[in-house]
Coordinates of C-alpha atoms and ligand atoms in Angstrom, one line a residue:
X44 CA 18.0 -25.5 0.6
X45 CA 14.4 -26.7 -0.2
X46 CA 14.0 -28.6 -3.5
X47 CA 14.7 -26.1 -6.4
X48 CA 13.1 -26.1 -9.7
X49 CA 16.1 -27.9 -11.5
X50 CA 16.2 -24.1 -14.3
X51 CA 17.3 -22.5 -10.9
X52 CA 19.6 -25.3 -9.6
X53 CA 21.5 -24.8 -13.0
X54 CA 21.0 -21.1 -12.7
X55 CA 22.9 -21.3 -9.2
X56 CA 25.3 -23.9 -10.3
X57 CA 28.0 -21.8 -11.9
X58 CA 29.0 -20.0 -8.8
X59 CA 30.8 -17.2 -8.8
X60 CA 27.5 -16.1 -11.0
X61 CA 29.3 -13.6 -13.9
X62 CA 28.1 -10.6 -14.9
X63 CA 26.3 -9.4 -18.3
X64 CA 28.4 -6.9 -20.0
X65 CA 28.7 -6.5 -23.6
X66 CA 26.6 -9.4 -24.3
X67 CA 28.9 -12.1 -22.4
X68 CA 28.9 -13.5 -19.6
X69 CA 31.9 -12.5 -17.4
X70 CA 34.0 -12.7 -14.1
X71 CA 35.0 -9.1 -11.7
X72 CA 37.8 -7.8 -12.9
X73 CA 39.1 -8.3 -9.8
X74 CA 37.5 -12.0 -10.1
X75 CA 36.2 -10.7 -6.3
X76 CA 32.5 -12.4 -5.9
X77 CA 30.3 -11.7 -2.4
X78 CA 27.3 -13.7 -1.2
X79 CA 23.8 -13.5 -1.4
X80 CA 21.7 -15.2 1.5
X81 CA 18.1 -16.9 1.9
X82 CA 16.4 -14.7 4.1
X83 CA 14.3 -17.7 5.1
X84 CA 17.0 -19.5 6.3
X85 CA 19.8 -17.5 6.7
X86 CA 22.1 -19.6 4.6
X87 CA 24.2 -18.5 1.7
X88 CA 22.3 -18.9 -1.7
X89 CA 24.8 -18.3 -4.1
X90 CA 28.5 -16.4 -5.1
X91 CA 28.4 -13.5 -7.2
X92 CA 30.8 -11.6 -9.2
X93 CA 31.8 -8.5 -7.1
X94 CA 31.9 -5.9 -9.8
X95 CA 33.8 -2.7 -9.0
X96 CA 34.8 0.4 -11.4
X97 CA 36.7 -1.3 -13.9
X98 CA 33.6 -3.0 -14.9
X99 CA 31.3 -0.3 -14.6
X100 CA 33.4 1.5 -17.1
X101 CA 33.4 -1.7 -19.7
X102 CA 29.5 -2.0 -19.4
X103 CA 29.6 1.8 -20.0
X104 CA 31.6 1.1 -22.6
X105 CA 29.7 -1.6 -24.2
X106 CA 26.4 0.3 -23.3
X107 CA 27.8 3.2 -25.8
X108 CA 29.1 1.0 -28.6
X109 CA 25.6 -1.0 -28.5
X110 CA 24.0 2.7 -29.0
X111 CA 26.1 3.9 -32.1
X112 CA 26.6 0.2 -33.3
X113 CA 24.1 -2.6 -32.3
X114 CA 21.0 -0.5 -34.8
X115 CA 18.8 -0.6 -31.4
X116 CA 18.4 3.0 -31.1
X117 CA 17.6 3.5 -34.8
X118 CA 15.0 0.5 -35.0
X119 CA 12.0 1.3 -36.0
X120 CA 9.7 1.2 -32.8
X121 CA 7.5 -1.3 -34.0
X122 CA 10.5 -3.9 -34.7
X123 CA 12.2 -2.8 -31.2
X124 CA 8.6 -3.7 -29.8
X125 CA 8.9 -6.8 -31.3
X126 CA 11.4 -8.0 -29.7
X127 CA 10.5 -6.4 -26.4
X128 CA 7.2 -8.6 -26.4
X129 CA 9.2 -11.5 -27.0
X130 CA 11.0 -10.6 -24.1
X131 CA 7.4 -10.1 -21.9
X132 CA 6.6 -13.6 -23.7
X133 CA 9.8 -15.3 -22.2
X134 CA 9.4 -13.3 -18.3
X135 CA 5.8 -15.0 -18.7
X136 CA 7.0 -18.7 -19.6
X137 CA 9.9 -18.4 -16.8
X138 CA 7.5 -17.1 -14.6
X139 CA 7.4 -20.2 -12.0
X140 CA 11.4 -20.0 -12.3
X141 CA 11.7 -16.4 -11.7
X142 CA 9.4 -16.6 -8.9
X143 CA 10.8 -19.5 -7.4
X144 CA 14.3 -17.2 -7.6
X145 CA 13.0 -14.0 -6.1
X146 CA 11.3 -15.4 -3.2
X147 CA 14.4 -17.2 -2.8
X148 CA 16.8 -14.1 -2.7
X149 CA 13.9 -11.6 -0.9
X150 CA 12.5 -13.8 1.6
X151 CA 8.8 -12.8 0.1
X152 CA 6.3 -15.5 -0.8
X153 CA 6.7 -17.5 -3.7
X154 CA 3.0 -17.1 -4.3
X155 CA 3.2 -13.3 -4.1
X156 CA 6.2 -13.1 -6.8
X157 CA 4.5 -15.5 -8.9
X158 CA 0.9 -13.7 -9.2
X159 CA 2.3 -9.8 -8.8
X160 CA 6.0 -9.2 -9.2
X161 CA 6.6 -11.4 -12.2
X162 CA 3.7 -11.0 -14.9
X163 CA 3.5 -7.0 -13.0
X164 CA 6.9 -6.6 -14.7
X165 CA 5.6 -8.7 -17.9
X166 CA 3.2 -6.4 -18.3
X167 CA 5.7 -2.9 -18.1
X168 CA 7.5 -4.2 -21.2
X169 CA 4.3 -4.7 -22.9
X170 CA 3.3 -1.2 -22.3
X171 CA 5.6 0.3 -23.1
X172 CA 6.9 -1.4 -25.9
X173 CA 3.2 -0.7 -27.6
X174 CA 3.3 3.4 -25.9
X175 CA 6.4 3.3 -28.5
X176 CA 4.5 2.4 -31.4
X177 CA 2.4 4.9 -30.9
X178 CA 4.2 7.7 -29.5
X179 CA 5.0 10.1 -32.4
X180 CA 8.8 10.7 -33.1
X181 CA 8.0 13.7 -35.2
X182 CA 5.9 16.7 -34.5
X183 CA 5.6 19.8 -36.9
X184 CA 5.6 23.1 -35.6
X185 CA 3.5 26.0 -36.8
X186 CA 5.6 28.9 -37.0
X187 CA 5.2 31.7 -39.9
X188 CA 8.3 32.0 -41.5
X189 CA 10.0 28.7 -41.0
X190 CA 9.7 24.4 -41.5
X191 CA 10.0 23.2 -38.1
X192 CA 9.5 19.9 -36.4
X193 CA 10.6 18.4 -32.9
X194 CA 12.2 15.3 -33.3
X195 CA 12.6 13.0 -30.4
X196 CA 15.6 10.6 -30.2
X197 CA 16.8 8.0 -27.3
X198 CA 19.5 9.6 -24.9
X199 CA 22.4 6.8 -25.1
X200 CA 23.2 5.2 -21.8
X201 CA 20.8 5.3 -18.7
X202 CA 22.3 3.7 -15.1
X203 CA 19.8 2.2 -13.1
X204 CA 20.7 1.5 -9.4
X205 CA 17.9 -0.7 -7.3
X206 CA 17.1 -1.6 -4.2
X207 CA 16.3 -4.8 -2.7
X208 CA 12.3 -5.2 -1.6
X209 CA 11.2 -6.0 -5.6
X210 CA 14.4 -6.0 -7.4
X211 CA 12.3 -8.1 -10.4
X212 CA 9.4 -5.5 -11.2
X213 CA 11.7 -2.6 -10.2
X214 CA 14.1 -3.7 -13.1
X215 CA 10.5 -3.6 -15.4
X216 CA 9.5 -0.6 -14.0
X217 CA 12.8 1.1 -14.6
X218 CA 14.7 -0.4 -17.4
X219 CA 11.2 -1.1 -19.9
X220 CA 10.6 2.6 -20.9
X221 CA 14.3 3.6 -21.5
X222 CA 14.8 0.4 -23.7
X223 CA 11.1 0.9 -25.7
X224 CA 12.6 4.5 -26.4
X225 CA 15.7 3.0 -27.8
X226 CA 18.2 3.7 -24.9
X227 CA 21.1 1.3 -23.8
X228 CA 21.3 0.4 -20.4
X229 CA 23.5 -0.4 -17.2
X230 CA 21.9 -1.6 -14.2
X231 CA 23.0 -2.3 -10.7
X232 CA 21.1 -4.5 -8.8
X233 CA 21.0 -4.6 -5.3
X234 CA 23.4 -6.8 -3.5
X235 CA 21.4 -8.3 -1.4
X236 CA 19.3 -9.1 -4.1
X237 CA 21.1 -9.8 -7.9
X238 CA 19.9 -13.2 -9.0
X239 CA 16.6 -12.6 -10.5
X240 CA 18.5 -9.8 -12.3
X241 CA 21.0 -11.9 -13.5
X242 CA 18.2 -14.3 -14.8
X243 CA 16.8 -11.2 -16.8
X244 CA 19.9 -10.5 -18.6
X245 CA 20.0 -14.2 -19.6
X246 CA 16.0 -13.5 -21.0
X247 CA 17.3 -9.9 -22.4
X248 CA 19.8 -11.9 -24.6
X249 CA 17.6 -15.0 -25.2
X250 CA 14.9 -12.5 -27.0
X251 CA 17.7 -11.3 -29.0
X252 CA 18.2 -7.8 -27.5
X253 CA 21.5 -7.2 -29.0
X254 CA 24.5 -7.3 -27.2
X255 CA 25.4 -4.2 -25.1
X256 CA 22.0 -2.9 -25.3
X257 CA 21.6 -4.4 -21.8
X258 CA 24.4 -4.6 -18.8
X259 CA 24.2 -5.9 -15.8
X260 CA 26.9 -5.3 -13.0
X261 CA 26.2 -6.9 -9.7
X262 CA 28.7 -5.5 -6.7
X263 CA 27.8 -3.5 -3.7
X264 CA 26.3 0.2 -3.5
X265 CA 29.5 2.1 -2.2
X266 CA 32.2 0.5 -5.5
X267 CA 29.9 -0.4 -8.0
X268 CA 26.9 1.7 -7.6
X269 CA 29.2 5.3 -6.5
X270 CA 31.2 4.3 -10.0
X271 CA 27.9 4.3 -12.0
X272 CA 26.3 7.1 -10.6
X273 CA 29.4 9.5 -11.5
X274 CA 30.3 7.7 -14.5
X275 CA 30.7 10.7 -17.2
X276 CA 29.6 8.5 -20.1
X277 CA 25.8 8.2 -18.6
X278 CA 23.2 10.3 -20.5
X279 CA 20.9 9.3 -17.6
X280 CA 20.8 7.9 -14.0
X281 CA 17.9 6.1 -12.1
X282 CA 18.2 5.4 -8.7
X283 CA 15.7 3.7 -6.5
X284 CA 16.4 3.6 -2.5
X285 CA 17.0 5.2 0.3
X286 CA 16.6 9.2 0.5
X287 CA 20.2 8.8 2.1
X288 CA 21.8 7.5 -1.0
X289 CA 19.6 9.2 -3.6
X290 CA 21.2 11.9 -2.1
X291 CA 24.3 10.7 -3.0
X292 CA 23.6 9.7 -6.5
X293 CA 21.7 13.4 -7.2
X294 CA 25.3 14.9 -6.3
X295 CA 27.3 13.0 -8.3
X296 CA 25.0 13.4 -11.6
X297 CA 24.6 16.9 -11.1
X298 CA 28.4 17.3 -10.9
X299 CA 28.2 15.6 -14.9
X300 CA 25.2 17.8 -15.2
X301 CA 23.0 14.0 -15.8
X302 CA 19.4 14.2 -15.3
X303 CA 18.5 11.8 -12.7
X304 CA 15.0 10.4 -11.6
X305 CA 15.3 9.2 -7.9
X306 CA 12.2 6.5 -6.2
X307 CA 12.8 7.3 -2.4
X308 CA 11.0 6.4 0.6
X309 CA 7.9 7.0 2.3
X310 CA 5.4 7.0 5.3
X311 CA 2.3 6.7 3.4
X312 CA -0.5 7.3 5.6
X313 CA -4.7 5.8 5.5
X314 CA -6.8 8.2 6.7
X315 CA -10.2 5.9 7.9
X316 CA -13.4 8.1 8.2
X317 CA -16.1 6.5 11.2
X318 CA -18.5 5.6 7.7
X319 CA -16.6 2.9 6.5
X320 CA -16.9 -1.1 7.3
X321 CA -14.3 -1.4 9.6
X322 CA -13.8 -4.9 8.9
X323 CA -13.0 -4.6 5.6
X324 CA -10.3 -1.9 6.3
X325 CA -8.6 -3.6 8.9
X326 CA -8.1 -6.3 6.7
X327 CA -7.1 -4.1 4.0
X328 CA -4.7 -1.8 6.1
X329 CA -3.4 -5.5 7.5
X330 CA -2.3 -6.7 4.0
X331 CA -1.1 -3.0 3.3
X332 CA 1.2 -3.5 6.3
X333 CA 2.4 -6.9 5.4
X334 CA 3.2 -7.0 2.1
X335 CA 6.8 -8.0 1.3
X336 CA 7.2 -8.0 4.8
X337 CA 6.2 -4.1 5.0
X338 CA 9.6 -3.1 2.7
X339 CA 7.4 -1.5 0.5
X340 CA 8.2 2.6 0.6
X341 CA 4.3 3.7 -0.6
X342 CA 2.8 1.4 1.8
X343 CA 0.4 2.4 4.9
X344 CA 2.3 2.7 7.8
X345 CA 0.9 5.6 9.6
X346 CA -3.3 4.7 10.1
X347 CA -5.3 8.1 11.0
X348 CA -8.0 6.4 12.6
X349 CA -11.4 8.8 13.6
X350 CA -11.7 8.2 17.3
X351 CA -15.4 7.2 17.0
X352 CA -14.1 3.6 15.4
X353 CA -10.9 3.6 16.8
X354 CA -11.6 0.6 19.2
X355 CA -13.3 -1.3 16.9
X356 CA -10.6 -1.4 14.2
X357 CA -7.8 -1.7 16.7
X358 CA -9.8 -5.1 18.0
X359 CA -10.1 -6.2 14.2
X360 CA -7.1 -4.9 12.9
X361 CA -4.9 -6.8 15.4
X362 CA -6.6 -9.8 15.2
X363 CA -5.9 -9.9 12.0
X364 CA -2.1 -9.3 12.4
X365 CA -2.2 -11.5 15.0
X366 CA -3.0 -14.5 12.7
X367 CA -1.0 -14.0 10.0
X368 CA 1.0 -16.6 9.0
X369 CA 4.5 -16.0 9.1
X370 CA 6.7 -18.6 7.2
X371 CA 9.3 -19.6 4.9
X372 CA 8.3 -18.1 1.2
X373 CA 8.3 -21.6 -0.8
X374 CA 5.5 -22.6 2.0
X375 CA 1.8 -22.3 0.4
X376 CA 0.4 -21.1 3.7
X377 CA 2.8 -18.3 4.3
X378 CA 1.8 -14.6 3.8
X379 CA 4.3 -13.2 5.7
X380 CA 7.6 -13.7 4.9
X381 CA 10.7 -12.9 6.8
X382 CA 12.4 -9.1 6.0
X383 CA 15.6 -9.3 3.6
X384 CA 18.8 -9.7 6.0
X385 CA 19.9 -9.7 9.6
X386 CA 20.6 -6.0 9.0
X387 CA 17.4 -5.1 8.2
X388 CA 15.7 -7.4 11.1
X389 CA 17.8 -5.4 13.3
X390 CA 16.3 -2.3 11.8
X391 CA 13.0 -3.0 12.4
X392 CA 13.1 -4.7 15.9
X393 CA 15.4 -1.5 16.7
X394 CA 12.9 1.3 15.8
X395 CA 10.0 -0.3 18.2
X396 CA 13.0 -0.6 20.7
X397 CA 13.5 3.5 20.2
X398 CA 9.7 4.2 19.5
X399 CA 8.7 2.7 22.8
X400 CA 11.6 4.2 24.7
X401 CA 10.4 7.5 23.2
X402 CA 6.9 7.1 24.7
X403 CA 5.0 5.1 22.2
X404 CA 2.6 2.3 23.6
X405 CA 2.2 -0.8 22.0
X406 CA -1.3 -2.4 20.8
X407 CA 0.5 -5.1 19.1
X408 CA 4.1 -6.7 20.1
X409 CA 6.2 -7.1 17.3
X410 CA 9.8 -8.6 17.6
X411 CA 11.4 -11.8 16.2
X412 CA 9.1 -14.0 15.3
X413 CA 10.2 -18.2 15.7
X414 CA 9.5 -20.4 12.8
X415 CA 10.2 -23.9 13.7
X416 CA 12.2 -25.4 11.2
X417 CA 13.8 -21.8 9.9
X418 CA 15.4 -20.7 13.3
X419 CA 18.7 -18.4 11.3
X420 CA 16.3 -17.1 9.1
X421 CA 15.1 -13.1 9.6
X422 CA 11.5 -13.4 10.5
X423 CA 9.8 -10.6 12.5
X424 CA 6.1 -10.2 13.7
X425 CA 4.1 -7.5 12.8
X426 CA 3.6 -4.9 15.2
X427 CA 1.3 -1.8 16.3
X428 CA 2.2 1.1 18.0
X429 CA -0.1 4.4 19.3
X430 CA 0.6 7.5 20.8
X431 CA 2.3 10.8 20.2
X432 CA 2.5 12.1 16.0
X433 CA 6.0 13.2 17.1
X434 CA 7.2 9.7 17.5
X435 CA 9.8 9.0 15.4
X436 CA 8.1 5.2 14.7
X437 CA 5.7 7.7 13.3
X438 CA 7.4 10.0 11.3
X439 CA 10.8 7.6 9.8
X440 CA 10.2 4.7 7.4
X441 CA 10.6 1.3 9.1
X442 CA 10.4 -0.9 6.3
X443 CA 9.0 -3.4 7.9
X444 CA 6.1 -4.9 9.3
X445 CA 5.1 -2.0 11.5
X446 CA 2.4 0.6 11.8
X447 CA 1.8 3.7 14.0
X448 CA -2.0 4.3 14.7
X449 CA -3.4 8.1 15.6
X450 CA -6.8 9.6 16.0
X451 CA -8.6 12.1 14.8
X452 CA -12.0 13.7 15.2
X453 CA -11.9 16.3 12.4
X454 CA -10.7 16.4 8.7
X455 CA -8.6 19.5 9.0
X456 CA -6.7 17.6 11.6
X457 CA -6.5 14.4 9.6
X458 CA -4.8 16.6 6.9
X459 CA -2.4 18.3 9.4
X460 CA -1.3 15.2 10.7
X461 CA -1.1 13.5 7.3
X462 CA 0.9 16.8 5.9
X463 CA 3.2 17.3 8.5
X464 CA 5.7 14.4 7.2
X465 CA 9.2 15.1 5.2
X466 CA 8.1 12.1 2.5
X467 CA 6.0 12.6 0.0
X468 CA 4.9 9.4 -1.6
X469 CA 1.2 7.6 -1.1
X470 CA -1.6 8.3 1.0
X471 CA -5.1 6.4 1.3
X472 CA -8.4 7.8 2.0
X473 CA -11.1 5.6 3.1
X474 CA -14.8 6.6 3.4
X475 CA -18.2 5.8 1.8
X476 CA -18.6 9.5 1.5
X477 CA -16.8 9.8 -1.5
X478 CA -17.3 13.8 -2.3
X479 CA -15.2 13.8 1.3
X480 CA -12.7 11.0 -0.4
X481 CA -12.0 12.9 -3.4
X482 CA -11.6 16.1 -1.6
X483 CA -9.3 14.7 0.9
X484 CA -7.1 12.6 -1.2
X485 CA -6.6 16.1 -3.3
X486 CA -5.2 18.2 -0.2
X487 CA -2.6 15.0 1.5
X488 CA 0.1 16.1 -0.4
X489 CA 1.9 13.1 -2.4
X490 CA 2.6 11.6 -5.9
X491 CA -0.3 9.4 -4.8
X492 CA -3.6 9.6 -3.3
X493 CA -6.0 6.5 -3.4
X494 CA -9.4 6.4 -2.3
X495 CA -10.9 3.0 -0.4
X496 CA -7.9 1.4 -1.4
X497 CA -3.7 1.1 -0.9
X498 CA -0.8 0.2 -3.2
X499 CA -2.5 0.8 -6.5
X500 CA 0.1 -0.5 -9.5
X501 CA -1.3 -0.6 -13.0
X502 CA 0.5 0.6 -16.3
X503 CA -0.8 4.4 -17.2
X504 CA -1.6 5.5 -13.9
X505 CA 1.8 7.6 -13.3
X506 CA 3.6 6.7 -9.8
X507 CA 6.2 8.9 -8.1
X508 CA 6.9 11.1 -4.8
X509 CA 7.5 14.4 -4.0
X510 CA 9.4 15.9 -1.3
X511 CA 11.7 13.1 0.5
X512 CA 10.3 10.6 -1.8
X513 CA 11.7 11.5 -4.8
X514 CA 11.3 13.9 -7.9
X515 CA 12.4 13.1 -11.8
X516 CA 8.9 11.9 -12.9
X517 CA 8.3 8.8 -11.3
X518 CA 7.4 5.9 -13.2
X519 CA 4.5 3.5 -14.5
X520 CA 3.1 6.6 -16.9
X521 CA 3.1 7.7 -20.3
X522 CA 5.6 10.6 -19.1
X523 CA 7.8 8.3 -18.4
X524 CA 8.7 6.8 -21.9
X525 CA 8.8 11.1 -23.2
X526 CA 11.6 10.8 -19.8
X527 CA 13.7 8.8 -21.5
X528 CA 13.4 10.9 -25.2
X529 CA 15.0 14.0 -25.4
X530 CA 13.7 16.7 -27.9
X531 CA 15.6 18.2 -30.8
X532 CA 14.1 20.8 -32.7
X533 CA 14.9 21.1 -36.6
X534 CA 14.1 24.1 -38.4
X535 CA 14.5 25.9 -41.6
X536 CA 13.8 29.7 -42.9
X537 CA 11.4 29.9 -45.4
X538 CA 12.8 32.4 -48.0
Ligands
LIG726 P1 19.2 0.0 1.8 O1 19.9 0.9 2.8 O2 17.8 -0.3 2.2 O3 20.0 -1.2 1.4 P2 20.0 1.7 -0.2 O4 19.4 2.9 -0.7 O5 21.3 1.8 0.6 O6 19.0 0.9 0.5 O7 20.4 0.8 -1.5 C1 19.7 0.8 -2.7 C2 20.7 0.6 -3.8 O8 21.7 1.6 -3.7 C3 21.5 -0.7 -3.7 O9 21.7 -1.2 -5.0 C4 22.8 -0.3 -3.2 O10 23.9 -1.1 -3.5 C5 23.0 1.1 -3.8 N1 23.9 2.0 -3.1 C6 24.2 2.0 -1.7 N2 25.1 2.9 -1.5 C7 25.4 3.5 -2.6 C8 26.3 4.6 -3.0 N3 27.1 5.2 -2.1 N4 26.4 4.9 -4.3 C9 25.6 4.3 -5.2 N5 24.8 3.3 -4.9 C10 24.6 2.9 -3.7

């Protein structure tokens, strides 16, 4: 292992690592305990507590006591805000440490998780913890003949299962609103990815959330996470992942009747007019492609090129892919880390395997990528395939560093092509013209449409999919924090 910040050596010191539930810190019932690797070098990072059922229903438990008992969901919003900025203030202190953890347990660069993952999730507690201030817990209705108001109140417990690619900001992104509203929640990290997590609860408790108000149970998707998705005592579930298990998770809340909000995947398309710099797209669509290693579900993977450029950009754009450097993530000069786990190496290098075999022709080779020094860990290079829409490179997510390129000579086509996918997540137009821009982004259907621009993130601008990629809300907006309120009505006759 490469020198650790000695906060993380300690973190990682008490192996198995326990779980948070009920405010203490504690073994599998089982005592079973799994192991999280460094993608970077393929070597085991640390041993944690394999939670299963049993503890699901104790952090249930504890979840429900802490709403009836620990005052949380009856503190007033400014006080629960309080604390919540206290908790953004610690996130933002730990932020080398936390960085220095998530890079070690992704594989993504320690640079990247230090200047967008970390203070990103900061930030969500901050927002919302001030939305909560100022959202109103109380609105009269005007009705003739009665008093009425609508009263909002948190739900109880929410279950939050997440995936692996940003299992920090996720947590923010998921956990920040339901807590600001005064929920109690149970989360599930990913397990390939628990620690930072882990490191969250210890925050949580350290800005003197009170116990039970936040549980984590770290275990694998199939005990842990199928026993908190159909776990009767949730109020509501959030699941981020694959459209395969948010499947899964959407069954078993509906049979407990449980509103759910899934985050699924994507194939986000950028659809690149012949009036814009070229240069400055292809570098653009080059980061898009490579960020976290390409496991990012709203990122640019399918590039609707017009044919009048198409040359040019595939010159710059591969260029620019070419050069990338791929590396371990505590190394400065990386900015392409390798992807999370064997499994998912084998993932990637096996769709441009399939795609080619299918017909697709490659611009750019991808495959495992050798970093001297790192030779067990997962690295891949990027890669960039052409040809027929019908590919399936071109119509499944990779998640990895892989994009499918296609022309086009006419917007109604660009559209078409755009439109004909099962996901439903984030597209990207790109044109100086930007009455075209506007109009385009409007008609690629999605939760997102950016113009001259990919992987937009900032508090208030609401993010979500349709379709494949999801339904329930989405996240980052003000409708989010009313998602985790429910509505009561109070009314009275007026003799
Ligand atoms: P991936 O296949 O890329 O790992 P998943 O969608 O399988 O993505 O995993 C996302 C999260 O869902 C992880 O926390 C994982 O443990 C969890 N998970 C996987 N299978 C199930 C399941 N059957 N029920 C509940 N959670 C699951």
């Amino acid at each position: 292992m490469p020198n650790l910040n000695p906060e993380v050596t300690k973190f990682l010191s008490h192996q198995p690592l326990p779980m948070y539930i009920g405010g203490r810190w504690t073994a599998a019932a089982t005592a079973a305990a799994f192991e999280t690797r460094d993608p970077g070098t393929g070597a085991v990072l640390a041993r944690v507590a394999a939670g299963e059922a049993a503890d699901v229903d104790a952090a249930v438990a504890a979840a429900q006591v802490a709403f009836q008992k620990s005052g949380w969901a009856t503190l007033p919003a400014n006080d629960r805000a309080v604390i919540l900025h206290r908790l953004a203030d610690l996130i933002t202190r730990h932020q080398a440490i936390l960085a220095e953890i998530e890079s070690l347990d992704v594989g993504k660069p320690r640079g990247q998780a230090a200047a967008f993952d970390v203070p990103h999730a900061a930030q969500t507690f901050r927002y919302y913890a001030d939305l909560a201030v100022h959202t109103r817990r109380r609105e009269p209705i005007a009705l003739s003949g009665f008093e009425a108001r609508t009263v909002r109140l948190p739900y109880g417990v929410c279950g939050f299962i997440f995936p692996w690619n940003f299992p920090f900001l996720l947590v923010g992104w998921g956990v920040a609103p339901a807590l600001a509203a005064g929920n109690t929640v149970v989360i599930k990290p990913a397990e390939d990815t628990p620690l930072s997590t882990l490191y969250f609860a210890k925050l949580a408790e350290e800005a003197g959330i009170p116990p039970g108000v936040v549980n984590v149970v770290t275990g694998f998707g199939d005990t842990a996470g199928a026993a908190l998705a159909r776990h009767p005592g949730l109020k509501r579930m959030s699941f981020t992942g694959s459209p395969e298990v948010g499947r899964l998770i959407a069954e078993a809340c509906g049979r407990n009747l449980v509103p759910v909000k899934l985050e699924l995947g994507g194939k986000g398309a950028a659809v690149i007019f012949q009036d814009v710099d070229v240069a400055v797209v292809a570098e653009a669509l080059a980061a898009a492609v490579t960020l976290n290693a390409g496991q990012v579900c709203c990122t640019a993977t399918r590039w609707l090129v017009h044919e009048d450029i198409r040359d040019e950009f595939v010159d710059k754009v591969t260029a620019t892919l070419g050069a990338m450097k791929i590396g371990y993530g505590a190394n400065p000069a990386t900015n392409l880390g390798p992807v999370v786990s064997a499994k998912q190496r084998a993932r990637v290098l096996g769709y441009l395997d399939k795609g080619v075999q299918a017909g697709a022709k490659v611009l750019l080779a991808g495959g495992p990528a050798a970093v001297p020094g790192y030779e067990h860990g997962y690295y891949v290079k990027p890669a960039l395939l052409t040809g027929d829409p019908g590919n399936l490179c071109a119509r499944e997510e990779i998640f990895g560093p892989v994009a499918y390129l296609m022309t086009f000579n006419d917007e109604a086509l660009a559209v078409e092509l755009v439109n004909r996918s099962a996901y439903g997540l984030a597209n990207s137009v790109w044109s100086r013209d930007l009455d075209r821009a506007n109009r385009v982004a409007e008609k690629l259907v999605a939760g997102n449409g950016w113009i001259n621009a990919h992987n937009l993130f900032t508090h208030g601008l609401p993010y979500g999919g349709c379709n494949l990629s999801g339904c329930g809300g989405g996240v980052l907006g003000p409708e989010t924090l009313a998602d985790y309120l429910r509505n009561q009505t109070v009314a009275r006759p007026l003799a």
